[in-house]
Short mmCIF file of C-alpha atoms and ligand atoms in Angstrom, two decimals:
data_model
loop_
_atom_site.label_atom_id
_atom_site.label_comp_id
_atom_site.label_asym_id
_atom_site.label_seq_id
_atom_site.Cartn_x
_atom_site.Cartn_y
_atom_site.Cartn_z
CA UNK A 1 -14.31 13.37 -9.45
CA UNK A 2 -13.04 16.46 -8.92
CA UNK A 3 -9.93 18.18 -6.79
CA UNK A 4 -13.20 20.57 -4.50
CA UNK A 5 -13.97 16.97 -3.46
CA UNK A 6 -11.00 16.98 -1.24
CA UNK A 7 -12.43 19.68 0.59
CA UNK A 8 -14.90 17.21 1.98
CA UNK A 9 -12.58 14.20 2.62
CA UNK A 10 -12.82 13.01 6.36
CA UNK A 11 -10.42 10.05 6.51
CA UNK A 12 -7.19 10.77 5.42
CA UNK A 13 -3.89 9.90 5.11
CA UNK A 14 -0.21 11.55 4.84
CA UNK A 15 2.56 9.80 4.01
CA UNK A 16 6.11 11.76 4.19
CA UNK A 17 9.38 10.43 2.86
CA UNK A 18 12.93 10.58 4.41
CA UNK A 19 14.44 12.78 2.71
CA UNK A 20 11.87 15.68 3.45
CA UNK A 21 12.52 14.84 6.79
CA UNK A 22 16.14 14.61 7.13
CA UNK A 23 19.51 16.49 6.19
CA UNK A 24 21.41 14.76 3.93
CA UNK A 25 23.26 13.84 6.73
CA UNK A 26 20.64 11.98 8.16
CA UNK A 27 19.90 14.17 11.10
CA UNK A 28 15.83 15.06 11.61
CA UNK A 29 14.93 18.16 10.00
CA UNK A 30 13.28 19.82 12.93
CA UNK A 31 11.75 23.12 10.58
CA UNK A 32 10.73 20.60 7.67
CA UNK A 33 9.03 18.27 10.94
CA UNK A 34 7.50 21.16 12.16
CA UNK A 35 5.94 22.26 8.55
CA UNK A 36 4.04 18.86 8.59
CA UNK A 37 3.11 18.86 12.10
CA UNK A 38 1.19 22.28 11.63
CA UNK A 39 -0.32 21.36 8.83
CA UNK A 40 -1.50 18.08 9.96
CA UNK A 41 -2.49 19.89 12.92
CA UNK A 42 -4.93 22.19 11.27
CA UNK A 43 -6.62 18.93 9.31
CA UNK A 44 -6.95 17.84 12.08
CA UNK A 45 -8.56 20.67 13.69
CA UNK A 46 -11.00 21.34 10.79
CA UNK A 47 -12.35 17.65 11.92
CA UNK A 48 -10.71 15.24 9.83
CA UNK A 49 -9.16 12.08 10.83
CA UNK A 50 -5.84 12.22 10.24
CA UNK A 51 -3.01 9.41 10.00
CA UNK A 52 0.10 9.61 8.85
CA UNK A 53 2.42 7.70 7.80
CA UNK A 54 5.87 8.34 8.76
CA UNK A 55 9.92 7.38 6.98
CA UNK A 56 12.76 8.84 8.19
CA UNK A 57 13.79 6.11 11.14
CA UNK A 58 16.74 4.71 9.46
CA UNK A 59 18.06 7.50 8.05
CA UNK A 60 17.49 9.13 11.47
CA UNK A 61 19.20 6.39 13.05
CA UNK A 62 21.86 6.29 10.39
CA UNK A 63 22.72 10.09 12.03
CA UNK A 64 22.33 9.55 15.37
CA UNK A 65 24.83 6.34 15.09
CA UNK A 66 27.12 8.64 12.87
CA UNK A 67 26.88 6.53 10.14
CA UNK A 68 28.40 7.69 6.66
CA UNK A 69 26.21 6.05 3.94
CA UNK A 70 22.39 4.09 4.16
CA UNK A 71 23.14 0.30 6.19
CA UNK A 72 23.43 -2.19 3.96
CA UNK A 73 23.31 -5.22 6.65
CA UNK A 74 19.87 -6.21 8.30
CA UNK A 75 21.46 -5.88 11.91
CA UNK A 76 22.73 -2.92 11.19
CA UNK A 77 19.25 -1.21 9.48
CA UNK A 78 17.86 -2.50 12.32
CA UNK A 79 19.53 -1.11 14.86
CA UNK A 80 19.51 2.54 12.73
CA UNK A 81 15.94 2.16 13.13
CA UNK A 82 15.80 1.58 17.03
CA UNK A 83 17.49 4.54 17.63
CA UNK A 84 15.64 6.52 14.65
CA UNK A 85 12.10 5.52 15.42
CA UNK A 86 12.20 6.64 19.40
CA UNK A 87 13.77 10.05 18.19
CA UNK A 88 11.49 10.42 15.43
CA UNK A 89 8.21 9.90 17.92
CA UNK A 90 9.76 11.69 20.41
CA UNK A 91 9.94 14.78 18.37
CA UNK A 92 6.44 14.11 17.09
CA UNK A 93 5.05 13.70 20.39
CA UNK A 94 6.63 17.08 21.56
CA UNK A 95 5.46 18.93 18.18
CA UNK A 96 2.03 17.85 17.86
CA UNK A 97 1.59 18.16 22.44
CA UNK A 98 1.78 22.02 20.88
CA UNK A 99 -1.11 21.84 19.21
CA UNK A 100 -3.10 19.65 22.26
CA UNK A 101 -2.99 16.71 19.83
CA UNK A 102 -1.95 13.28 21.06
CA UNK A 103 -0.34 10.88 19.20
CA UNK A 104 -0.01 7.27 18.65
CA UNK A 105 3.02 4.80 17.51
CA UNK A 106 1.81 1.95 15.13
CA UNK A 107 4.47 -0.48 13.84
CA UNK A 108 3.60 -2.75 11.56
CA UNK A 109 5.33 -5.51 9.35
CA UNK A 110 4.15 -7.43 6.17
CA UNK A 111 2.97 -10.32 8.36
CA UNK A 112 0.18 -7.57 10.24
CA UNK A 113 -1.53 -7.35 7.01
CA UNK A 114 -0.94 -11.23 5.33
CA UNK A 115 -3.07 -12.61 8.02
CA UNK A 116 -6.85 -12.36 7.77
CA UNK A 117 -7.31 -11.76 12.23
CA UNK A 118 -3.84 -9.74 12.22
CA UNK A 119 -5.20 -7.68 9.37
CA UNK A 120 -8.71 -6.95 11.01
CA UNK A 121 -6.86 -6.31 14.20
CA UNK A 122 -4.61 -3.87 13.12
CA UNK A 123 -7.73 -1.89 11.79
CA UNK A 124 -9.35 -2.12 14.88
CA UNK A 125 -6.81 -0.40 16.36
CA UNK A 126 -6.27 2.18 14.12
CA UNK A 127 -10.28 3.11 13.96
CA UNK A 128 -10.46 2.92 17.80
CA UNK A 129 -7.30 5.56 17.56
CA UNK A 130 -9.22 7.77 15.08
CA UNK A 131 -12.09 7.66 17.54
CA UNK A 132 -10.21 8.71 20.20
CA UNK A 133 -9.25 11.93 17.81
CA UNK A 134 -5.32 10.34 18.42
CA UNK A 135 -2.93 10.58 14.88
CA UNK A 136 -1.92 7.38 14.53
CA UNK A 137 2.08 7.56 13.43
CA UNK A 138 2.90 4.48 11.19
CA UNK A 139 6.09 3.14 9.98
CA UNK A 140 7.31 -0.26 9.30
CA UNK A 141 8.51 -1.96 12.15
CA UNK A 142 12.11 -2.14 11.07
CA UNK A 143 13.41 -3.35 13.96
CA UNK A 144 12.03 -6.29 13.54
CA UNK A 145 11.24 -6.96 10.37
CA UNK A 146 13.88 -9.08 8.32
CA UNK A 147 13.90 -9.41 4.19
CA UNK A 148 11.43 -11.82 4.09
CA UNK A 149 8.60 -9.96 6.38
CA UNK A 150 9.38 -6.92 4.77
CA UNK A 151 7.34 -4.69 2.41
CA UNK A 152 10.90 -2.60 2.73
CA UNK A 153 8.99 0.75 1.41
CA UNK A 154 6.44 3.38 2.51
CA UNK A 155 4.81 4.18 0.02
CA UNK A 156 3.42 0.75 -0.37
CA UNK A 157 3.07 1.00 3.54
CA UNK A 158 0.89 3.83 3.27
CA UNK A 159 -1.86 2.62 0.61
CA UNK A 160 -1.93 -0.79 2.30
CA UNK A 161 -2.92 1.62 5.77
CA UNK A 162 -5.23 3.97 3.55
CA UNK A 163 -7.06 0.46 1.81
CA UNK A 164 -7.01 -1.03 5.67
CA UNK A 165 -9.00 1.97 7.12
CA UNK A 166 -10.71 2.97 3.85
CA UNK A 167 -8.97 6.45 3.76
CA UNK A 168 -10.70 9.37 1.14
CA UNK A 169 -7.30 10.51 0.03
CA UNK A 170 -3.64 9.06 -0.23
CA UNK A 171 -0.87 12.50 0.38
CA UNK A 172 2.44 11.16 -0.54
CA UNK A 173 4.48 14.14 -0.02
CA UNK A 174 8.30 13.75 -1.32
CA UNK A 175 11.04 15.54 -2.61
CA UNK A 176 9.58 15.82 -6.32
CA UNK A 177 6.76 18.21 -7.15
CA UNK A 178 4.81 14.72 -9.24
CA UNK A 179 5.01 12.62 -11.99
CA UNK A 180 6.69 14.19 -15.36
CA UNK A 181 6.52 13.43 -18.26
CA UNK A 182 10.26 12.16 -18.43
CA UNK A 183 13.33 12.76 -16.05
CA UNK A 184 13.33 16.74 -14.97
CA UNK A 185 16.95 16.14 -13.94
CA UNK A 186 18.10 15.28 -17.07
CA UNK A 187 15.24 17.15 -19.86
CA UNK A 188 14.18 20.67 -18.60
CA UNK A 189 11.17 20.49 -21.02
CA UNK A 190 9.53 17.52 -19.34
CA UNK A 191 5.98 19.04 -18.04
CA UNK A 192 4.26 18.00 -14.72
CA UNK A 193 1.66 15.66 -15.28
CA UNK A 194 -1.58 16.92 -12.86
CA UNK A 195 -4.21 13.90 -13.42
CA UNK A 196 -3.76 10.19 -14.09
CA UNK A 197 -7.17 8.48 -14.84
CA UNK A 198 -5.60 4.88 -15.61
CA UNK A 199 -2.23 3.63 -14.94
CA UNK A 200 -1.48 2.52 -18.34
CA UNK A 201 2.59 0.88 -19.57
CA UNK A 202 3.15 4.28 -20.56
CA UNK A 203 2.78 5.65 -17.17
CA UNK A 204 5.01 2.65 -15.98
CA UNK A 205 7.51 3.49 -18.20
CA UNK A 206 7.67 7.10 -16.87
CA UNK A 207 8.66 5.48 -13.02
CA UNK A 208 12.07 4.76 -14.06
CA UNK A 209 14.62 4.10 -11.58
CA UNK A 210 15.06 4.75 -7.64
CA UNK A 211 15.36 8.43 -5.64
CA UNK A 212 17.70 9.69 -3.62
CA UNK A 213 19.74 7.39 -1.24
CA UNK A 214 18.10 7.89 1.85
CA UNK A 215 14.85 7.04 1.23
CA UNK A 216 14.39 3.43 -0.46
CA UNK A 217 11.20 4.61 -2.49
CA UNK A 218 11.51 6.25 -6.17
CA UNK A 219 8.29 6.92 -8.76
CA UNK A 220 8.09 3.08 -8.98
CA UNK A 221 7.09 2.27 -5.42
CA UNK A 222 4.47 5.52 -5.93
CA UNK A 223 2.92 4.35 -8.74
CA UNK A 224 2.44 0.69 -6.80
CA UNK A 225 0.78 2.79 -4.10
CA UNK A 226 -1.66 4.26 -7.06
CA UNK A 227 -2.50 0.75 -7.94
CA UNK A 228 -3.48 -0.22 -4.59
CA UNK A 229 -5.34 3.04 -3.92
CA UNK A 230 -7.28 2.79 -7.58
CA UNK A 231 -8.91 -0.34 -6.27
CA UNK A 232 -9.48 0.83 -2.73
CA UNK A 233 -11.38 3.93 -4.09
CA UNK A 234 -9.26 6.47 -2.65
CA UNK A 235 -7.02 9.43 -4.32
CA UNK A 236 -3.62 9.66 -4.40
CA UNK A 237 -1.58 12.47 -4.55
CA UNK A 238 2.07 13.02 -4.86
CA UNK A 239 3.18 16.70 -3.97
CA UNK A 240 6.63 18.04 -3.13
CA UNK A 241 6.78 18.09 0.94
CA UNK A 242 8.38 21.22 1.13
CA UNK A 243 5.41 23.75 -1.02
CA UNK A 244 4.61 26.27 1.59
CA UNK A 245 0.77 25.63 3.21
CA UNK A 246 0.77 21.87 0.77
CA UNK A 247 -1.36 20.07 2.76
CA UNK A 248 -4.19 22.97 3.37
CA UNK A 249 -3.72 23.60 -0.62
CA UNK A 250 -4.07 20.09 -1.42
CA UNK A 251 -7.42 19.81 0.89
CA UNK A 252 -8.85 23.11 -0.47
CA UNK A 253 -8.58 21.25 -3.77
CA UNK A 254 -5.81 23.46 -5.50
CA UNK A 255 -3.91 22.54 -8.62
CA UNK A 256 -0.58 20.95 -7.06
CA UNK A 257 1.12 18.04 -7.42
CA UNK A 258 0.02 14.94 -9.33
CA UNK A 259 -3.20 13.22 -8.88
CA UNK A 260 -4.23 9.71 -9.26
CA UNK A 261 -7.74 8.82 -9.45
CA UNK A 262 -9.59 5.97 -8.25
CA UNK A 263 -10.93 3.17 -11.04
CA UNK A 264 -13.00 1.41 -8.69
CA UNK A 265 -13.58 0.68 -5.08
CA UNK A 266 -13.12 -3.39 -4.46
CA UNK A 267 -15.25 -4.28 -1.17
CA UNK A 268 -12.79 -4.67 1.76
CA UNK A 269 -12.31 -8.44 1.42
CA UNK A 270 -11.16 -8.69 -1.83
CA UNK A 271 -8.51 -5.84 -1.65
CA UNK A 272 -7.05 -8.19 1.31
CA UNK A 273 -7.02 -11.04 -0.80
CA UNK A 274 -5.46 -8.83 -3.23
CA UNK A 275 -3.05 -6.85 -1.50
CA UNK A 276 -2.46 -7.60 1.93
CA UNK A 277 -2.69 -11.41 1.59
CA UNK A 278 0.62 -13.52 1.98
CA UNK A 279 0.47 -15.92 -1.61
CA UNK A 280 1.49 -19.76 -0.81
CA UNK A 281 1.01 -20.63 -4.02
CA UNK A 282 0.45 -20.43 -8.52
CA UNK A 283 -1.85 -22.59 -10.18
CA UNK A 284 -1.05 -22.56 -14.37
CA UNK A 285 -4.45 -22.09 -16.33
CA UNK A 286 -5.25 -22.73 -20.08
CA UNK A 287 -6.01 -19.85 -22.35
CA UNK A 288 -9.55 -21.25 -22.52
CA UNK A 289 -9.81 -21.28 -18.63
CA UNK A 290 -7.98 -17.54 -18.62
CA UNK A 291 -10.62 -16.18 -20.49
CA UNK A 292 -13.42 -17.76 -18.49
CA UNK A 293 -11.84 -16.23 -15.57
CA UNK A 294 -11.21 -13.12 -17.01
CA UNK A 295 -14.28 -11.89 -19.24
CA UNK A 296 -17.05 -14.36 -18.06
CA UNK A 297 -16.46 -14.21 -14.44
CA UNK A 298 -16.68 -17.61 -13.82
CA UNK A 299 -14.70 -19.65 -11.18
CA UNK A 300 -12.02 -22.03 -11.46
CA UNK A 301 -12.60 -25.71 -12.32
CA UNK A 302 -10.03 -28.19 -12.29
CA UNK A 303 -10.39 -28.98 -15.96
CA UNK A 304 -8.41 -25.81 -17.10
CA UNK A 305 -5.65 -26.17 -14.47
CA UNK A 306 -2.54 -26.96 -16.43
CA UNK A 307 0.46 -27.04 -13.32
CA UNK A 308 0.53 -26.18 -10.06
CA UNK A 309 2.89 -24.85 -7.87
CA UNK A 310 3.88 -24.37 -3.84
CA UNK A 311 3.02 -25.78 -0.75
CA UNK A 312 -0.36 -24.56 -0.45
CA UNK A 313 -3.51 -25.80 2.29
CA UNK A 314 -6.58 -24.93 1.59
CA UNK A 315 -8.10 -21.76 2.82
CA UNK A 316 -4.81 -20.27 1.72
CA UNK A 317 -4.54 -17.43 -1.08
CA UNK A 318 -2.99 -18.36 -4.39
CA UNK A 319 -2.27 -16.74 -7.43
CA UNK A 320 -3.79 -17.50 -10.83
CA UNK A 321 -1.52 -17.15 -13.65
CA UNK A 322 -2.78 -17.20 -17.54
CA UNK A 323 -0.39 -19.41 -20.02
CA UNK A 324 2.12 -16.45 -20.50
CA UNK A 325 3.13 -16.51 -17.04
CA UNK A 326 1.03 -13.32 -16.34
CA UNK A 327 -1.01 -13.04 -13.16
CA UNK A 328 -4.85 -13.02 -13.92
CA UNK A 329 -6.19 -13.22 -10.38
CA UNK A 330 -5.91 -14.23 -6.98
CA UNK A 331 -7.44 -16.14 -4.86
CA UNK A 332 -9.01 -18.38 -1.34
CA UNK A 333 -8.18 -21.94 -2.78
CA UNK A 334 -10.40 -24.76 -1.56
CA UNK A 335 -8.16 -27.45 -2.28
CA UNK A 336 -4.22 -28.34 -1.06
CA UNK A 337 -1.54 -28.21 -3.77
CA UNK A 338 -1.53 -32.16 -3.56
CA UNK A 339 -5.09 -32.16 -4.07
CA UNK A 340 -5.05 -29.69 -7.21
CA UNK A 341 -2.24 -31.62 -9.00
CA UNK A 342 -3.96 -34.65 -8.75
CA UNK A 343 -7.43 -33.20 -10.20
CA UNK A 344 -6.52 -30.80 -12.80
CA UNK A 345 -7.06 -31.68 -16.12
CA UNK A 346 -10.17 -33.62 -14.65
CA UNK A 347 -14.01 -33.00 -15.53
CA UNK A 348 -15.49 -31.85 -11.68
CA UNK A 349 -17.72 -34.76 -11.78
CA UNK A 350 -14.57 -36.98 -11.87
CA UNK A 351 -13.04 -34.82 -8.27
CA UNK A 352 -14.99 -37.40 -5.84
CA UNK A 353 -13.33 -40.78 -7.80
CA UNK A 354 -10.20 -38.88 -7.71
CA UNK A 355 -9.63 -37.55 -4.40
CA UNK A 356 -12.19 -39.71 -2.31
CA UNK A 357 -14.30 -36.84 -1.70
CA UNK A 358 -16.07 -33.60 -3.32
CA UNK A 359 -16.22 -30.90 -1.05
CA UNK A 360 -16.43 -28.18 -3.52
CA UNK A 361 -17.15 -28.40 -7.45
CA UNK A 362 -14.69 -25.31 -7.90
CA UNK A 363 -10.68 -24.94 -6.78
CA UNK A 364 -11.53 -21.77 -6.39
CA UNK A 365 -14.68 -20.10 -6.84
CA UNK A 366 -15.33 -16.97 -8.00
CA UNK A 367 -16.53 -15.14 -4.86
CA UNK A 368 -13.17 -15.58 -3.45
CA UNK A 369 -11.80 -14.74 -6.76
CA UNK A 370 -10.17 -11.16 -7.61
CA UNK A 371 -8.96 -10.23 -11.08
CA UNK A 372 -5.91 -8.04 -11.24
CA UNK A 373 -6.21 -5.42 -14.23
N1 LIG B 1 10.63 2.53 7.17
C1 LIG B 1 11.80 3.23 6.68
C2 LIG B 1 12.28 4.24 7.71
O1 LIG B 1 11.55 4.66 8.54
C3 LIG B 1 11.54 4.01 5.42
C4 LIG B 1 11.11 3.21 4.24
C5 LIG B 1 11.05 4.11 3.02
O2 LIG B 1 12.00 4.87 2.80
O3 LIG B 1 10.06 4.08 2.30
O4 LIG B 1 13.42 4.65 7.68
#
């Protein structure tokens, strides 16, 4: 693939980070908002659907409420984000009215995506949106959404969305011009890296720690978004927020920022299981098992299950772990977690003496199986 291919992309979407939207001080940047608006504006224009994904209601909040540093509490993040969110669309509405382009606010929390019906919901709404030629405005519902329920970062937020509609390209645009190859605030010979093919540990190990202090992403939240977009078969690009013209420059293909390219593109169903899907559940394989799993593509017997862990029904997604402790898959199990401890280690033909009943021959088989890399 190539960066001309961009100029073709229909279905895309821009995710923008607080601090390119906000003073320091927390108050909206109305020149930086009106950058993005234009140039999501002409996108838009040329035909493309357009979403974007939008930070910035905290710390907008956080300067409305005259708040000094980012809110520790829940309540009080919360309550930033009421106030934040409201001014936030308010001056999105009013920007992009300029252009004749109507907008819509989507709020969504961990628990939109975890659930199979919530999950296809939430992309009905967002395609029906797209059809109406709205840009759908996502953020995390904050307000709302307490530590549990919360993915807590929008970068994440925003592959999740571009997997959910099947987006062409990811735009991440932040307050750093890519990935380098080390820290450019502390080595000034560190050289922006333009193309990642794979996500190997050595590209981990380039994420180091978190931004600024507004925003709560950093490189590591970014590259989590690559992994989710690799899968999902779209691009990602990160790209400093403030370039002059990014956005058309990106689209007409042009050498900026850091791109990540797609490995593969994982039908819809099994990047839910894998991404979006709330895990009840680990099931402890052999190495024997692992390897069936992992290089045969076989599904999962009970013989090769070694422990079991969680409260799990069946129907519910678990994870598959190998006899390191490292995750080798996940997946729709067909038995309870009662029901797997008291079959593993057991031959399939032994299932029906066992449990009273054979309903399936696999725990889980392999068409609701998905391997992580
Ligand atoms: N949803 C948060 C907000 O609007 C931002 C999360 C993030 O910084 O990634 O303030």
């Amino acid at each position: 693939m190539k960066r001309e291919s961009f100029q073709h992309c229909r279905r895309l979407v821009v995710k923008v980070g607080t601090s390119s939207l906000t003073h320091p001080s927390g108050e909206l940047h109305l020149e930086q908002m009106a950058k993005l608006v234009n140039e999501l504006a002409l996108a838009h224009r040329e035909g493309r659907e357009v979403l974007l994904v939008t930070s910035g209601a905290i710390g907008a909040g956080m300067g409305k409420l005259g708040l000094k540093g980012r809110p520790r509490t829940i309540p009080e993040k919360q309550a930033c984000a009421a106030v934040g969110q409201s001014q936030l669309m308010q001056i999105y509405e009013r920007f992009f009215a300029s252009y004749g382009i109507t907008v819509g606010q989507v709020l969504l929390t961990r628990d939109d995506l975890a659930h199979r019906r919530r999950f296809l919901n939430a992309r009905n709404a967002l395609r029906t949106l797209l059809e109406y030629r709205v840009i759908p405005i996502v953020n995390e519902n904050d307000t709302v959404a307490v530590d549990e329920i919360r993915l807590g970062d929008n970068d994440t937020l925003s592959a999740l969305v571009a997997s959910l509609i099947s987006a062409q390209l990811l735009v991440i645009l932040s307050d750093v011009e890519g990935l380098y190859t080390g820290d450019p605030r502390q080595d000034p010979n560190v050289r922006l890296i333009s193309e990642v093919e794979k996500l190997t540990p050595e590209i981990w190990a380039l994420a180091g720690g978190p931004g600024s202090c507004l925003g709560s992403g950093g490189m590591s939240t970014k590259l989590e978004a690559a992994r989710i977009a690799s899968r999902s078969g779209c691009p990602m690009i990160i790209a400093r927020a403030s370039l002059p013209e990014v956005l058309p420059r990106l689209l007409a293909g042009e050498e900026i920022g850091t791109v990540f390219w797609p490995r593969e593109r994982l039908r819809e169903r099994r990047r839910w299981l894998l991404f979006g899907a709330q895990v009840k559940g680990r099931i402890c394989v052999d190495a024997g098992a692992a390897l069936a799993l992992r290089q045969e593509g076989k599904s999962l017997l009970p013989s090769g299950i070694v422990a079991v862990e969680g409260d799990f029904e069946a129907g519910h997604v678990i994870s598959i772990v190998d006899p390191e402790g490292k995750e080798i898959a996940r997946g729709l199990v067909n038995y309870s977690a009662a029901e797997v401890a008291r079959i593993m280690g057991h031959q399939t033909s032994e299932i029906e003496s066992l449990l009273g009943c054979r309903l399936y021959d696999e725990v889980v088989h392999r068409d609701n199986l998905v391997l992580q890399e």
